Short mmCIF file of C-alpha atoms in Angstrom, two decimals:
data_model
loop_
_atom_site.label_atom_id
_atom_site.label_comp_id
_atom_site.label_asym_id
_atom_site.label_seq_id
_atom_site.Cartn_x
_atom_site.Cartn_y
_atom_site.Cartn_z
CA MET A 1 -0.01 0.08 -0.04
CA THR A 2 0.97 3.53 -0.63
CA ARG A 3 0.41 6.70 1.65
CA SER A 4 0.14 9.92 0.06
CA ALA A 5 0.06 12.92 2.18
CA PRO A 6 -1.83 16.25 0.93
CA HIS A 7 0.58 18.56 -0.91
CA ALA A 8 1.22 22.10 0.25
CA TRP A 9 0.34 25.29 -1.68
CA HIS A 10 2.89 27.06 -3.90
CA GLY A 11 2.06 30.52 -3.06
CA SER A 12 -0.70 31.89 -0.96
CA PRO A 13 -4.41 31.72 -2.09
CA THR A 14 -6.57 34.50 -1.43
CA PRO A 15 -9.54 33.40 0.71
CA GLY A 16 -12.87 33.75 -1.04
CA ALA A 17 -11.13 34.10 -4.56
CA PRO A 18 -12.30 31.87 -7.40
CA THR A 19 -10.46 28.38 -7.56
CA VAL A 20 -9.91 26.72 -11.02
CA VAL A 21 -9.42 22.87 -10.98
CA VAL A 22 -7.32 21.55 -13.87
CA GLY A 23 -6.96 17.71 -14.67
CA VAL A 24 -3.37 16.75 -15.19
CA VAL A 25 -1.74 13.54 -16.27
CA PRO A 26 1.90 12.62 -16.49
CA ARG A 27 3.76 13.69 -19.52
CA GLN A 28 0.66 16.00 -20.64
CA ALA A 29 1.40 18.98 -22.80
CA PRO A 30 2.48 21.96 -20.57
CA VAL A 31 0.02 24.22 -22.46
CA VAL A 32 -2.93 22.62 -20.45
CA VAL A 33 -1.74 23.50 -16.99
CA ARG A 34 -0.25 26.87 -18.07
CA GLY A 35 -3.47 27.93 -19.64
CA ALA A 36 -5.55 27.02 -16.69
CA ALA A 37 -2.84 29.10 -14.46
CA ASP A 38 -3.39 32.03 -16.95
CA LEU A 39 -7.02 31.62 -16.39
CA ALA A 40 -6.88 31.32 -12.77
CA ARG A 41 -4.53 34.56 -12.57
CA ALA A 42 -6.90 36.49 -14.88
CA LEU A 43 -9.90 35.58 -12.54
CA GLY A 44 -7.67 36.73 -9.46
CA GLY A 45 -7.83 33.18 -8.09
CA SER A 46 -5.96 30.14 -7.33
CA LEU A 47 -5.36 26.75 -9.25
CA VAL A 48 -5.84 23.19 -7.88
CA CYS A 49 -4.08 20.57 -10.30
CA VAL A 50 -5.62 17.20 -9.92
CA TRP A 51 -4.20 13.97 -11.08
CA ALA A 52 -6.58 10.82 -10.81
CA ASP A 53 -4.11 7.76 -10.93
CA PRO A 54 -5.95 5.03 -12.93
CA ALA A 55 -3.45 2.43 -11.86
CA ARG A 56 -4.41 2.59 -8.11
CA THR A 57 -7.58 2.18 -5.94
CA PHE A 58 -8.76 3.88 -2.87
CA VAL A 59 -8.10 1.94 0.56
CA ALA A 60 -8.56 4.56 3.18
CA GLN A 61 -8.15 8.26 4.06
CA GLU A 62 -6.55 9.09 7.39
CA PRO A 63 -7.67 11.88 9.64
CA ASP A 64 -4.87 14.10 8.40
CA GLY A 65 -5.99 13.82 4.58
CA THR A 66 -3.30 11.16 3.84
CA LEU A 67 -4.56 8.76 1.20
CA VAL A 68 -3.84 5.13 1.37
CA THR A 69 -4.02 3.22 -2.00
CA THR A 70 -3.16 -0.01 -3.54
CA PRO A 71 -2.55 -0.99 -7.16
CA LEU A 72 -5.55 -2.20 -9.08
CA ASP A 73 -3.38 -5.00 -10.70
CA PRO A 74 -2.81 -7.74 -7.87
CA ASP A 75 0.16 -9.05 -9.60
CA HIS A 76 1.82 -5.56 -9.50
CA VAL A 77 5.14 -5.78 -8.24
CA ASP A 78 6.58 -2.36 -7.19
CA SER A 79 10.12 -2.76 -5.82
CA ARG A 80 9.71 0.64 -4.21
CA GLU A 81 6.09 0.10 -3.10
CA GLY A 82 4.92 2.97 -0.68
CA ASP A 83 7.41 5.65 -1.93
CA GLY A 84 5.05 7.45 -4.34
CA VAL A 85 7.31 7.58 -7.30
CA ALA A 86 4.66 8.39 -9.79
CA GLU A 87 3.09 10.99 -7.52
CA THR A 88 6.37 12.67 -6.92
CA ALA A 89 7.29 12.74 -10.67
CA MET A 90 3.92 14.38 -11.32
CA ALA A 91 4.43 16.96 -8.73
CA ASP A 92 7.94 17.69 -9.99
CA GLU A 93 6.40 18.07 -13.57
CA LEU A 94 3.91 20.62 -12.24
CA VAL A 95 6.76 22.70 -10.61
CA ARG A 96 8.55 22.89 -13.86
CA ASP A 97 5.43 23.54 -15.99
CA LEU A 98 4.18 26.34 -13.58
CA GLU A 99 7.56 28.02 -13.16
CA GLY A 100 7.25 31.71 -13.74
CA HIS A 101 3.43 31.67 -13.53
CA ASP A 102 2.36 34.10 -10.80
CA VAL A 103 -0.60 32.08 -9.21
CA ALA A 104 -1.10 30.27 -6.05
CA TRP A 105 -1.46 26.64 -6.81
CA ARG A 106 -1.40 23.04 -5.15
CA PHE A 107 -1.30 19.52 -6.46
CA VAL A 108 -3.96 16.98 -5.58
CA TYR A 109 -3.37 13.34 -6.03
CA THR A 110 -6.19 10.89 -6.04
CA VAL A 111 -7.14 7.62 -7.68
CA GLY A 112 -9.94 6.42 -9.88
CA GLU A 113 -11.99 7.77 -13.02
CA ALA A 114 -10.87 11.19 -13.94
CA SER A 115 -14.22 12.80 -14.46
CA ARG A 116 -15.51 11.87 -10.92
CA ALA A 117 -12.37 12.85 -9.40
CA LEU A 118 -12.38 16.28 -10.90
CA ALA A 119 -15.96 16.77 -10.14
CA ARG A 120 -15.43 15.74 -6.38
CA VAL A 121 -12.33 18.11 -6.04
CA GLY A 122 -14.24 20.94 -7.85
CA ARG A 123 -17.08 20.53 -5.21
CA GLU A 124 -14.76 20.27 -2.31
CA GLU A 125 -12.69 23.32 -3.41
CA GLY A 126 -15.78 25.35 -4.33
CA ALA A 127 -14.38 25.71 -7.79
CA THR A 128 -15.41 28.18 -10.38
CA MET A 129 -14.75 25.88 -13.26
CA ILE A 130 -12.86 22.85 -14.47
CA VAL A 131 -10.16 22.83 -17.08
CA ILE A 132 -8.91 19.82 -19.02
CA GLY A 133 -6.70 19.02 -21.90
CA SER A 134 -8.20 17.80 -25.01
CA ARG A 135 -7.56 14.08 -25.82
CA ARG A 136 -3.95 13.39 -26.89
CA PRO A 137 -3.42 13.09 -30.68
CA GLY A 138 -2.74 9.77 -32.21
CA LEU A 139 -3.70 6.13 -31.75
CA GLY A 140 -3.33 6.22 -27.95
CA GLY A 141 -5.82 9.21 -27.61
CA TRP A 142 -8.21 7.51 -29.75
CA MET A 143 -8.01 4.18 -27.97
CA ASN A 144 -8.48 5.94 -24.62
CA HIS A 145 -11.52 7.74 -26.00
CA LEU A 146 -13.02 4.42 -27.58
CA ILE A 147 -12.75 2.61 -24.22
CA GLY A 148 -13.37 5.19 -21.69
CA GLY A 149 -15.14 7.98 -23.51
CA SER A 150 -14.41 11.52 -23.22
CA THR A 151 -13.62 13.01 -19.83
CA ALA A 152 -14.95 16.34 -20.92
CA GLY A 153 -18.34 14.77 -22.10
CA HIS A 154 -18.41 13.02 -18.74
CA LEU A 155 -17.88 16.26 -16.91
CA ALA A 156 -20.29 18.23 -19.03
CA HIS A 157 -23.22 15.75 -18.41
CA THR A 158 -22.60 14.94 -14.68
CA GLN A 159 -21.86 18.16 -12.84
CA PRO A 160 -22.81 21.78 -12.64
CA LEU A 161 -19.51 23.52 -13.13
CA PRO A 162 -18.49 24.93 -16.46
CA VAL A 163 -15.82 22.82 -18.32
CA THR A 164 -13.00 24.60 -20.45
CA ILE A 165 -11.06 22.47 -22.74
CA VAL A 166 -7.54 23.32 -23.65
CA PRO A 167 -6.44 22.03 -26.92
CA GLN A 168 -3.30 19.78 -27.03
CA ALA A 169 -2.14 20.72 -30.61
CA PRO A 170 -0.17 18.13 -32.66
CA GLU A 171 3.44 18.77 -33.09
CA GLU A 172 3.00 20.59 -36.18
CA ILE A 173 -0.04 21.42 -38.34
CA PRO A 174 0.78 21.45 -42.01
#
């Protein structure tokens, strides 16, 4: 099992100011989180970056907010089980992507289906809106959409917050 403590704020959020929730995934185009940061700054608010890890499942939540998870695959062998390698890598990626953006932000690690996690965190944070990236170009993005459907579509049909989609442009458009 892995324990994931809540992540601290980078900067100081203004109490009562709008909050923008953005869905993030490892190796996502930086334009998504940067666009969400620009939007949060324009609104005079803060940014909450949420990654719902699809490879793990919820076990418990401790009183201090620490999330206890376990791999979905019972045959999963993790030589460094419990050290949160993927979570730490995602947090480090966000630090790099948001460097130089003047907005208070924090990272929320959770598990499960992305649209449900984003809607839940949006409710908990009293968010003004949810921002997500468009599906990744190529076969991998198409397969994810075919199997799981569109996260934007799920969000738009299941919760009351506005959903903003940031395009993840292909490398080059001829």
